[in-house]
Coordinates of C-alpha atoms and ligand atoms in Angstrom, one line a residue:
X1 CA 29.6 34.9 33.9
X2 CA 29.2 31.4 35.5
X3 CA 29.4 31.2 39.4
X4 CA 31.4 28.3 38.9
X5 CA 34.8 27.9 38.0
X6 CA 34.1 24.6 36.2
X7 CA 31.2 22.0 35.7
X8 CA 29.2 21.9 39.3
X9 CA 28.8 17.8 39.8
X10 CA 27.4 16.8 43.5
X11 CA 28.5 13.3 44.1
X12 CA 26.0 12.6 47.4
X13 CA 22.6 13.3 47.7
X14 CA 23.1 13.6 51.0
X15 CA 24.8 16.8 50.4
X16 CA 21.9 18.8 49.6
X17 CA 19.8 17.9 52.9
X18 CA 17.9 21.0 54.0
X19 CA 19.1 22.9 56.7
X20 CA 16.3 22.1 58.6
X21 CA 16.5 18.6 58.3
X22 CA 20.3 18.5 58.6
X23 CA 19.8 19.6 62.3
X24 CA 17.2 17.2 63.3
X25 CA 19.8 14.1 61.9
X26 CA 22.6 16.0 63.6
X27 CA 20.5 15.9 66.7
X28 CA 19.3 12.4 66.4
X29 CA 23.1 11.2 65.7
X30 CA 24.1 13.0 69.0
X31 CA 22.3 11.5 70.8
X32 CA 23.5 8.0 69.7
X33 CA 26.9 9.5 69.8
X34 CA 26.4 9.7 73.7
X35 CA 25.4 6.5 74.3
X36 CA 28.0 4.9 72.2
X37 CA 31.2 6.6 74.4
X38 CA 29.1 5.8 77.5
X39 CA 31.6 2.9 77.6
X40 CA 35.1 5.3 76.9
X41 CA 36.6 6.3 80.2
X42 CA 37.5 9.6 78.9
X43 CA 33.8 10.2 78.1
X44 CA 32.2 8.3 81.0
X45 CA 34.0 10.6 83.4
X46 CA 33.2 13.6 81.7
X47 CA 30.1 12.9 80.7
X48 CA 29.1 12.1 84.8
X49 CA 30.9 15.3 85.7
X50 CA 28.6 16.7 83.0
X51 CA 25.3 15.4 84.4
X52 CA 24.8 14.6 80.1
X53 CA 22.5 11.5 79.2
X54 CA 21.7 10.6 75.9
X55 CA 18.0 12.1 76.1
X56 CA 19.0 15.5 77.3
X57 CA 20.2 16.3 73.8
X58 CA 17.4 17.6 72.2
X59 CA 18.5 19.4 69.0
X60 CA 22.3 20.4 67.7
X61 CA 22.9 23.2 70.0
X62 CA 22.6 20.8 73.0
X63 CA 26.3 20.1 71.7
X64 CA 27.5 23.0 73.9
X65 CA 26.4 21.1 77.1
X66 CA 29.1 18.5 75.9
X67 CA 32.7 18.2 77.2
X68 CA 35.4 19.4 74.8
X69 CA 38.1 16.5 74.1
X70 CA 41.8 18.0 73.1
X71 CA 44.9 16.7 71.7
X72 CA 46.1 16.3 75.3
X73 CA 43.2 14.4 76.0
X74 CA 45.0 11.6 73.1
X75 CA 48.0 11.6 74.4
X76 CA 47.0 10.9 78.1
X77 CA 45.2 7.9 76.9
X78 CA 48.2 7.2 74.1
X79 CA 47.8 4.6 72.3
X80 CA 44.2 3.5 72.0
X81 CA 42.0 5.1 75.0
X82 CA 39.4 6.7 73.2
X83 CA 38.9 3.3 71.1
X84 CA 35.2 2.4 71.2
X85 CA 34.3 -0.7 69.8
X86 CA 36.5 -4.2 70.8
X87 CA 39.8 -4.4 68.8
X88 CA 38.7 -7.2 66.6
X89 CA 36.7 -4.9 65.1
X90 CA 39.1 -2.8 63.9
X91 CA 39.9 -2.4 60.2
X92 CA 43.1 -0.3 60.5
X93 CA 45.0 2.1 62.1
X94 CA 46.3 5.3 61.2
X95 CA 48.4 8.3 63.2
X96 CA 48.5 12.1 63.2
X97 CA 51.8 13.1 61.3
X98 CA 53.2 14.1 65.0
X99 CA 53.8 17.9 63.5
X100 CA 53.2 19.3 66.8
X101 CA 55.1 16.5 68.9
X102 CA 54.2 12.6 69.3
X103 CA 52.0 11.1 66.9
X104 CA 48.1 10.0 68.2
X105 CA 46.6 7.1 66.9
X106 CA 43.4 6.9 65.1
X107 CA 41.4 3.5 64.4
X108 CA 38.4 2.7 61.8
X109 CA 36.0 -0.4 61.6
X110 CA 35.3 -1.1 57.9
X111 CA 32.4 0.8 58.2
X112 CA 34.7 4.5 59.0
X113 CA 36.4 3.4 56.2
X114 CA 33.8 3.1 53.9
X115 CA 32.4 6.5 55.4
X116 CA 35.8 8.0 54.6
X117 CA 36.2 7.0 50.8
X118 CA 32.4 8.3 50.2
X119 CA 33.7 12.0 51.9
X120 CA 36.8 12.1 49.8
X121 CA 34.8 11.1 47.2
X122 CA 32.4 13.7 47.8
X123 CA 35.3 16.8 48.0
X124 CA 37.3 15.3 44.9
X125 CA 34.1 15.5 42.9
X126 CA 33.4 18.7 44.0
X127 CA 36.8 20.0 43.5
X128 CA 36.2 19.1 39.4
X129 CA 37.6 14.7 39.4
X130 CA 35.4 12.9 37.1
X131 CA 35.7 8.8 36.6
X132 CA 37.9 9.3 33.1
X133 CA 40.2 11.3 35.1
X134 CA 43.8 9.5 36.4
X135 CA 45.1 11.0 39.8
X136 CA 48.8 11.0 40.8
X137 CA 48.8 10.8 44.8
X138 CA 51.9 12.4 46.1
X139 CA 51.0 12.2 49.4
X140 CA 52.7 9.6 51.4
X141 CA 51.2 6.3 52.3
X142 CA 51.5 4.9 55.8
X143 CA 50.5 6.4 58.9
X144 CA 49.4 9.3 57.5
X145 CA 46.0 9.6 56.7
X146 CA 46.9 11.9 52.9
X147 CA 47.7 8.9 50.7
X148 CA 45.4 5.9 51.8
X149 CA 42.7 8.5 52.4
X150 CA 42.5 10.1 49.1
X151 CA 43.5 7.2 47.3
X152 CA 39.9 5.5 48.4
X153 CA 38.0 8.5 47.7
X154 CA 39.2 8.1 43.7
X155 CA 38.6 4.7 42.7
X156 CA 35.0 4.9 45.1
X157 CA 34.6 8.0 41.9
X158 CA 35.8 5.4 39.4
X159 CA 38.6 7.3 38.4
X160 CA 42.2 5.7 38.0
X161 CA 44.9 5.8 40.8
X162 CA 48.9 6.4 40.3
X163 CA 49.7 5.8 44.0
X164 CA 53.2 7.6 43.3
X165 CA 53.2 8.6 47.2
X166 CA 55.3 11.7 48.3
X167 CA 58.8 12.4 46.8
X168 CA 61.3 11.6 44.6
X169 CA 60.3 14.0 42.2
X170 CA 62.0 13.3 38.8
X171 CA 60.4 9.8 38.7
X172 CA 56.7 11.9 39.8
X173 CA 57.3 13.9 36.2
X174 CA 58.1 10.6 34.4
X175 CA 55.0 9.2 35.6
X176 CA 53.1 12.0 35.1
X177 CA 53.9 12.2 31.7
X178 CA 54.1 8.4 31.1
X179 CA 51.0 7.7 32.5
X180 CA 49.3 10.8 31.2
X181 CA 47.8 12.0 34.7
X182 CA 45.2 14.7 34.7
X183 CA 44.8 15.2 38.5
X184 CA 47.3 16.1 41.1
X185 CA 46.9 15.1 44.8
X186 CA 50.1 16.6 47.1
X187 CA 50.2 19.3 49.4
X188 CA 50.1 22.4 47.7
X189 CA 54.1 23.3 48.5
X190 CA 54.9 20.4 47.1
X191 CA 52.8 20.9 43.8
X192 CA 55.4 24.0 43.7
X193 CA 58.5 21.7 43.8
X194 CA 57.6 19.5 41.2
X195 CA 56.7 22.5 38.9
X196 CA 60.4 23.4 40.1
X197 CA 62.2 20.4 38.8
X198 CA 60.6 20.1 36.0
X199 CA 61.8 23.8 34.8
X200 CA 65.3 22.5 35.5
X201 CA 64.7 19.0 33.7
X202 CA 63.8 21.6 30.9
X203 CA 60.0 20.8 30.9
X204 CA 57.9 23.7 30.9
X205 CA 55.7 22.7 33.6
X206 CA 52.5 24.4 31.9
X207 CA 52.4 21.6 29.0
X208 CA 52.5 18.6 31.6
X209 CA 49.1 16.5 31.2
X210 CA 47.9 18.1 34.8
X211 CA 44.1 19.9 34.6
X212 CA 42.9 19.4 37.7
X213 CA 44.7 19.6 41.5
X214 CA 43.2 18.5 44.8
X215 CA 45.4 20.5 47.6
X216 CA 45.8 20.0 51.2
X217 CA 47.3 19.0 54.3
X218 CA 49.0 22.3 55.0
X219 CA 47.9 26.3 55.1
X220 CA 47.9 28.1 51.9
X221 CA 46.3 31.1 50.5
X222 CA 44.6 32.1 47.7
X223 CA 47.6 34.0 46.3
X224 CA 49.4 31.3 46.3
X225 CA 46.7 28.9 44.6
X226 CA 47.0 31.6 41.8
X227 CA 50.4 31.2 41.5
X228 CA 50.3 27.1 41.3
X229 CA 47.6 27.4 39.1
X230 CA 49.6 29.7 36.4
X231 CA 52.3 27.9 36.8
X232 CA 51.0 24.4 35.8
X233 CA 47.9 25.7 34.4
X234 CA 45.5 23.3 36.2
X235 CA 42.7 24.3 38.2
X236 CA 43.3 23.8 42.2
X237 CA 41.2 23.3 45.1
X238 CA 41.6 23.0 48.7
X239 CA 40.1 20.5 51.6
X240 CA 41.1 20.0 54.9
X241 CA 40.7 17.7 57.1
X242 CA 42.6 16.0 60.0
X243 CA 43.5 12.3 61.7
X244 CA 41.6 13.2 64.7
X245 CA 38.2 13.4 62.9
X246 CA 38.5 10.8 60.1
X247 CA 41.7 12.4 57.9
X248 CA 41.3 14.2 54.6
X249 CA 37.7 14.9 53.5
X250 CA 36.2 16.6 56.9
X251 CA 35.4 19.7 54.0
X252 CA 36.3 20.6 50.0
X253 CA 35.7 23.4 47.7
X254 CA 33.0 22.9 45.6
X255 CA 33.4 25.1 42.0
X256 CA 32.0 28.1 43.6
X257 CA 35.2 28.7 45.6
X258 CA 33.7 30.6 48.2
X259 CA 34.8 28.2 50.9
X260 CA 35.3 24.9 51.8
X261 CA 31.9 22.8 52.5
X262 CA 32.0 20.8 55.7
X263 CA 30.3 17.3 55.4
X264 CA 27.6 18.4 58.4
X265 CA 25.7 15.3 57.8
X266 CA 28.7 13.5 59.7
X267 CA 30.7 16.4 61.8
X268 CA 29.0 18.5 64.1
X269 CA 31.2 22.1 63.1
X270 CA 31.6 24.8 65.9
X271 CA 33.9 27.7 65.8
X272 CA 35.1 29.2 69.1
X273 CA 37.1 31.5 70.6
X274 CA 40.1 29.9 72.1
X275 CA 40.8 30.8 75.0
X276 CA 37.3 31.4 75.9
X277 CA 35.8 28.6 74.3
X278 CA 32.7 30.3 73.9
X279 CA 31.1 30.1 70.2
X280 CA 32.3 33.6 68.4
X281 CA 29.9 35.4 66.5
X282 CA 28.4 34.9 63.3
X283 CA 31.1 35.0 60.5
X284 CA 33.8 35.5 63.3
X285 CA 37.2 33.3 63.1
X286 CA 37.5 31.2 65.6
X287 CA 38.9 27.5 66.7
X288 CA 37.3 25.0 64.5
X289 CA 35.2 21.8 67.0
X290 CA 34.0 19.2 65.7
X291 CA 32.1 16.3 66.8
X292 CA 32.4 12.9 64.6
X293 CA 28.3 11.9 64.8
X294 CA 28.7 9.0 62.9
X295 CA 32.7 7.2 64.0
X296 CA 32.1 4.0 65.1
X297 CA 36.0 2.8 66.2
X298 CA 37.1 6.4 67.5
X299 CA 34.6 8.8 67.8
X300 CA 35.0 12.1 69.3
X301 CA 33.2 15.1 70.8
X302 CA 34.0 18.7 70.6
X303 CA 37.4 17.9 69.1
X304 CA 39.6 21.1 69.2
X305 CA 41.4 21.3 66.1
X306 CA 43.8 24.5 66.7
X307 CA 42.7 25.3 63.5
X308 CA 41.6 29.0 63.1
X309 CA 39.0 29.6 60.9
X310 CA 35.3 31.3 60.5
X311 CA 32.8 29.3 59.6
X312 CA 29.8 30.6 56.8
X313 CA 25.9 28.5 56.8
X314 CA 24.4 30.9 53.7
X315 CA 23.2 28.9 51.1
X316 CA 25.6 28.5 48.3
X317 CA 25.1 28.6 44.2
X318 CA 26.0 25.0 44.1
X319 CA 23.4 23.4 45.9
X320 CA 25.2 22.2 48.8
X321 CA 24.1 23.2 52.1
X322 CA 27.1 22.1 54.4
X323 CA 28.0 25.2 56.0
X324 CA 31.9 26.3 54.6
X325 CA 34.9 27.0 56.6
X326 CA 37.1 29.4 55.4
X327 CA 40.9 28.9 54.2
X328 CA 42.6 28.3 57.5
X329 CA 44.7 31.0 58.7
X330 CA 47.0 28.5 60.5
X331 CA 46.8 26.4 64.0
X332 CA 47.4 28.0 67.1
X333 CA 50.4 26.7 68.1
X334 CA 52.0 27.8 64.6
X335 CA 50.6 31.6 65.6
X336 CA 53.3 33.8 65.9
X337 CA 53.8 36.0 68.8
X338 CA 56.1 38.8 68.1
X339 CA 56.4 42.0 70.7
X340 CA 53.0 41.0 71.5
X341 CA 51.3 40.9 68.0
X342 CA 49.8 37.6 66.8
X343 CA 51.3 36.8 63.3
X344 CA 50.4 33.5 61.3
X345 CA 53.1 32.4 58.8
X346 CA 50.3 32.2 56.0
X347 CA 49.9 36.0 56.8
X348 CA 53.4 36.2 55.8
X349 CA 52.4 34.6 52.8
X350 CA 50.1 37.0 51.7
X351 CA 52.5 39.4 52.2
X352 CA 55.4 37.9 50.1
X353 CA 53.1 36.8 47.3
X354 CA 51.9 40.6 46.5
X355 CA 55.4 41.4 46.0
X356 CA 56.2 40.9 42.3
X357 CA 59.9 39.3 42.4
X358 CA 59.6 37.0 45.0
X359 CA 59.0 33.3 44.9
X360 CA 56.6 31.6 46.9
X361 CA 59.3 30.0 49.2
X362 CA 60.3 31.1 52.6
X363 CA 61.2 30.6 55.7
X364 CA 60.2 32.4 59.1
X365 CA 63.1 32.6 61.8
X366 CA 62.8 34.3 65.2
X367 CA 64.7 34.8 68.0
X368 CA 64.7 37.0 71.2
X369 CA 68.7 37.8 71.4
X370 CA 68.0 40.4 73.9
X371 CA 64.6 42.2 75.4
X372 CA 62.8 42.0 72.1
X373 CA 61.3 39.9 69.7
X374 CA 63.5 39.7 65.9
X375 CA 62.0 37.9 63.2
X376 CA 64.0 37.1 60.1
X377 CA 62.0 36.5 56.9
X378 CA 64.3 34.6 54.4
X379 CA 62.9 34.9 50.5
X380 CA 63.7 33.8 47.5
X381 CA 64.3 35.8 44.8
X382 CA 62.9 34.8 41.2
X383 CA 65.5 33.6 39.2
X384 CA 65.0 36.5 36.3
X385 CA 64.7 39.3 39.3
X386 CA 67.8 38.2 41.3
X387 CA 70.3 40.8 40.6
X388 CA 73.5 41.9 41.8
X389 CA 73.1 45.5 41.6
X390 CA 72.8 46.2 45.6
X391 CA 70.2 48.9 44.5
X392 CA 67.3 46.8 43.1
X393 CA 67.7 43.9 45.6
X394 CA 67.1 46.9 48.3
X395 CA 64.3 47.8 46.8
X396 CA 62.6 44.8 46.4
X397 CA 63.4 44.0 50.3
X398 CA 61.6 47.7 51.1
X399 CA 58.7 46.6 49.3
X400 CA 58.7 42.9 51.1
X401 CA 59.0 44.6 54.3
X402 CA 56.9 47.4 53.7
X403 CA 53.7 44.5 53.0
X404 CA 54.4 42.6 55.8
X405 CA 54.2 45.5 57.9
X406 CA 50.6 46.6 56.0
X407 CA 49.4 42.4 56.3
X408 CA 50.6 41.7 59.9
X409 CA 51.5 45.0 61.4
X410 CA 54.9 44.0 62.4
X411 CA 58.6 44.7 61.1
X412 CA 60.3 42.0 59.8
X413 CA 64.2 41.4 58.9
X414 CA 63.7 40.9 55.4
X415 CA 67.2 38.2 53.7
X416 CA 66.6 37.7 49.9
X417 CA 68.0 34.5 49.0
X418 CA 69.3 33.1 46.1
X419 CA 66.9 30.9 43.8
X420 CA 66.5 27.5 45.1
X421 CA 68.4 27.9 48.3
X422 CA 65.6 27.4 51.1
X423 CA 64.9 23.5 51.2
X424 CA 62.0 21.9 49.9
X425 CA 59.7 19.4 51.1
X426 CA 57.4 16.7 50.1
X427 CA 55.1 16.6 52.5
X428 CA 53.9 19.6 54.9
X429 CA 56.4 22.7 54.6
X430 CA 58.5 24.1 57.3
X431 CA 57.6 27.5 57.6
X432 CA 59.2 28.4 61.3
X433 CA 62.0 28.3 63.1
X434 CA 61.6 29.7 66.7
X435 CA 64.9 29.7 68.4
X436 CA 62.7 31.1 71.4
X437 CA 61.8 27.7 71.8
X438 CA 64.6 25.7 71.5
X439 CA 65.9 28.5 74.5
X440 CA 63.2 27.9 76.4
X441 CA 61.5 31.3 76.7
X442 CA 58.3 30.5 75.2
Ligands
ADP1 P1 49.3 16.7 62.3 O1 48.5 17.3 63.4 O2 50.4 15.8 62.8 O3 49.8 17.7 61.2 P2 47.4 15.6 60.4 O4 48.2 15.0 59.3 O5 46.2 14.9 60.7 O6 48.3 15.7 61.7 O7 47.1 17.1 59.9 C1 46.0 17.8 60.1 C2 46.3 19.2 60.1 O8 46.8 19.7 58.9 C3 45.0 20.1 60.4 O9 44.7 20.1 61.7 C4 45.4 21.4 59.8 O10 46.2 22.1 60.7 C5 46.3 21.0 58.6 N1 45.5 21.1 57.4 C6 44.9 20.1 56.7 N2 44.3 20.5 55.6 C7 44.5 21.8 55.5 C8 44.1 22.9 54.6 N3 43.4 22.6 53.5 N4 44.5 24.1 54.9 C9 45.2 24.4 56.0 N5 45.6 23.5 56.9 C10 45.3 22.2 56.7
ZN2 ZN1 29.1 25.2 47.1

């Protein structure tokens, strides 16, 4: 058997650098890194508090004598603190979704932006897009960096664009099927809720024109890329990325699906612990750090993500030698804690998705109404397994709450729901409510 899931193309030389030499650029793009923020407040300071200069950084693992920068760090210098070159030189702005509170801005010269398109380009080819291909994005276009992002990264492949953006999804079916796309780029919930509609337009959502999906934006797991993939019988693969450190195309699976490969040439990876902040062991998940080395309008260093992954530098079948970052589990401030335990809502996932029965939509709720910790899981039921003999929808709940217990090690309030009832989205899904919060005791 193959070790690829489909044809392995690489789209940049650059990909393959030796390990070896990969460290000595990384090293060498430090260092100009340094001097180039000399000039950024944020960085001057921290750099002097440091005692860092330029020449002191001898090789990548210098990086650890570098400051970390956080999302804080952004918004104490909203809007454009961190900006390092003069305005005029900016090509265009774009902003962090604001999932986890106010947005951040981000700013490229036209040089990021043609560094961008060449990443994207390099995951999309990875992940299987080929220039006679045409790509529906159903990402939104504006601030966020999803549609604009990707969008580049096509037509730099040659392939055609159907900028649909996010939502409205009968009229993403009809041009779909109009236009004949082959590719689908959307957050992998939302691939889910066009495969919905269609089933109630009639359209069995296996014979749309779809072969090939480009997924991210938003945690996942690979049970649930299984069931997108039978479902519209494409093939699916995941990159990441984030505004901070360019926007979509930071790292992509390539076709041996062993992990996503991070584009090392340009982003210095780490993984640490994070509370610690010391690097975890080999293999270990951690918080995900990286340092743009190449950003000219906003460059960053030591950039703490809150996204937990582990990262993995053996070589791999394709050819590639960026080192690959697992699936992420989920960002720390979407962990979970319940009575103590740390939980992830993609854990949760895994859980419901082994359960034959359920559909892959839910919602986490929890609350503390007295002493302790409750958490309410609300599934949906599969239209053809929704019953209403009492009996078989208690069963199915004992075997929900018997696999989240096994997964996550805690006991969740399992609701089945009725098909369809939990709402959709277009863009990133809502997978928590924490009335803890909104009560102020977390
Ligand atoms: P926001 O922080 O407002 O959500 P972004 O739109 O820049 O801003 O989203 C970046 C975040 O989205 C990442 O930090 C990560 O948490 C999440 N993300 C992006 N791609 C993936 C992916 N493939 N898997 C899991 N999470 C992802
Ligand atoms: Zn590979």
């Amino acid at each position: 058997m193959s070790a690829f899931a489909f044809e392995n193309r690489i789209w940049d030389e650059a990909e393959t650098t030796p390990r070896d030499r990969l460290g000595k650029l990384q090293a060498r793009r430090l260092r100009e890194l340094v001097a180039r923020v000399a000039e950024v407040p944020f960085y001057k300071e921290a750099l002097a508090r440091a005692k860092v200069k330029p020449g002191d950084i001898k090789g990548p693992d210098d990086i650890r004598r570098l400051p970390f920068t956080a999302k804080e760090d952004l918004r104490q210098h909203y809007p454009l603190g961190f900006l390092a070159v003069p305005r005029s030189q900016v090509a265009r702005f774009h902003g962090s979704s604001g999932t986890t509170g106010k947005p951040t801005f981000v700013a490229y010269t036209a040089d990021d932006l043609e560094l961008w398109a060449n990443l994207c380009a390099r995951f999309l080819v990875a992940g299987g897009l080929r220039p006679e291909h045409t790509v529906q994005i159903a990402f939104g276009y504006g601030l966020f960096t999803g549609g604009f992002g990707l969008h580049y990264g096509v037509e730099k492949v040659g392939a055609s664009v159907v900028p649909a953006a996010a939502g409205n999804t009968p009229r993403q079916l009809m041009l779909m099927q109009d236009l004949q796309a082959d590719v689908l780029v959307c957050t992998p919930s939302y691939a889910l809720n066009i495969a919905e509609v269609a089933r109630q337009q009639g359209i069995d959502p296996r014979t749309l024109p779809l072969k090939f999906a480009h997924f991210g934006a938003e945690p996942w797991t690979e049970d649930m890329r299984k069931q997108i993939e039978a479902e519209l019988d494409l093939i699916a693969s995941n990159n990441y990325g984030l505004s901070e450190v360019i926007g979509p195309g930071v790292s992509g699976e390539c076709a041996a699906r062993n992990g996503m490969h991070i584009s090392e040439d340009h982003f210095l990876a780490e993984c640490v612990h994070p509370d610690t902040l010391e690097p975890v062991a080999r293999g270990e998940q951690g918080e995900l750090v990286f340092t743009t080395l190449t950003k000219q309008a906003m460059p960053l260093i030591r950039y703490r993500t809150r996204d937990i992954a582990s990262l993995d530098s053996s070589p791999c079948p394709c050819g590639r030698t960026g080192a690959r970052m697992s699936w992420v589990l989920g960002r720390t401030d979407d962990m979970l804690i319940i009575r103590g335990v740390n939980v992830f809502p993609s854990q949760i996932e895994e859980a419901l998705l082994r359960v034959e029965g359920t559909a892959p939509h839910y919602l986490i709720e929890v609350d503390r109404p007295g002493a302790m910790d409750e958490v309410t899981v609300h599934v949906e039921v599969r239209p053809e397994s929704f019953s209403d003999k009492m009996s078989q929808m208690q069963v199915l709940r004992d075997r929900i709450d018997r696999e989240i217990q096994a997964v996550t090690g805690i006991r969740a309030n399992v609701q089945l729901v009725e098909p369809q009832s939990l709402e959709r989205s277009v863009g990133k899904a809502k997978r928590v409510v924490d009335h803890r919060r909104e009560k102020g005791l977390i």
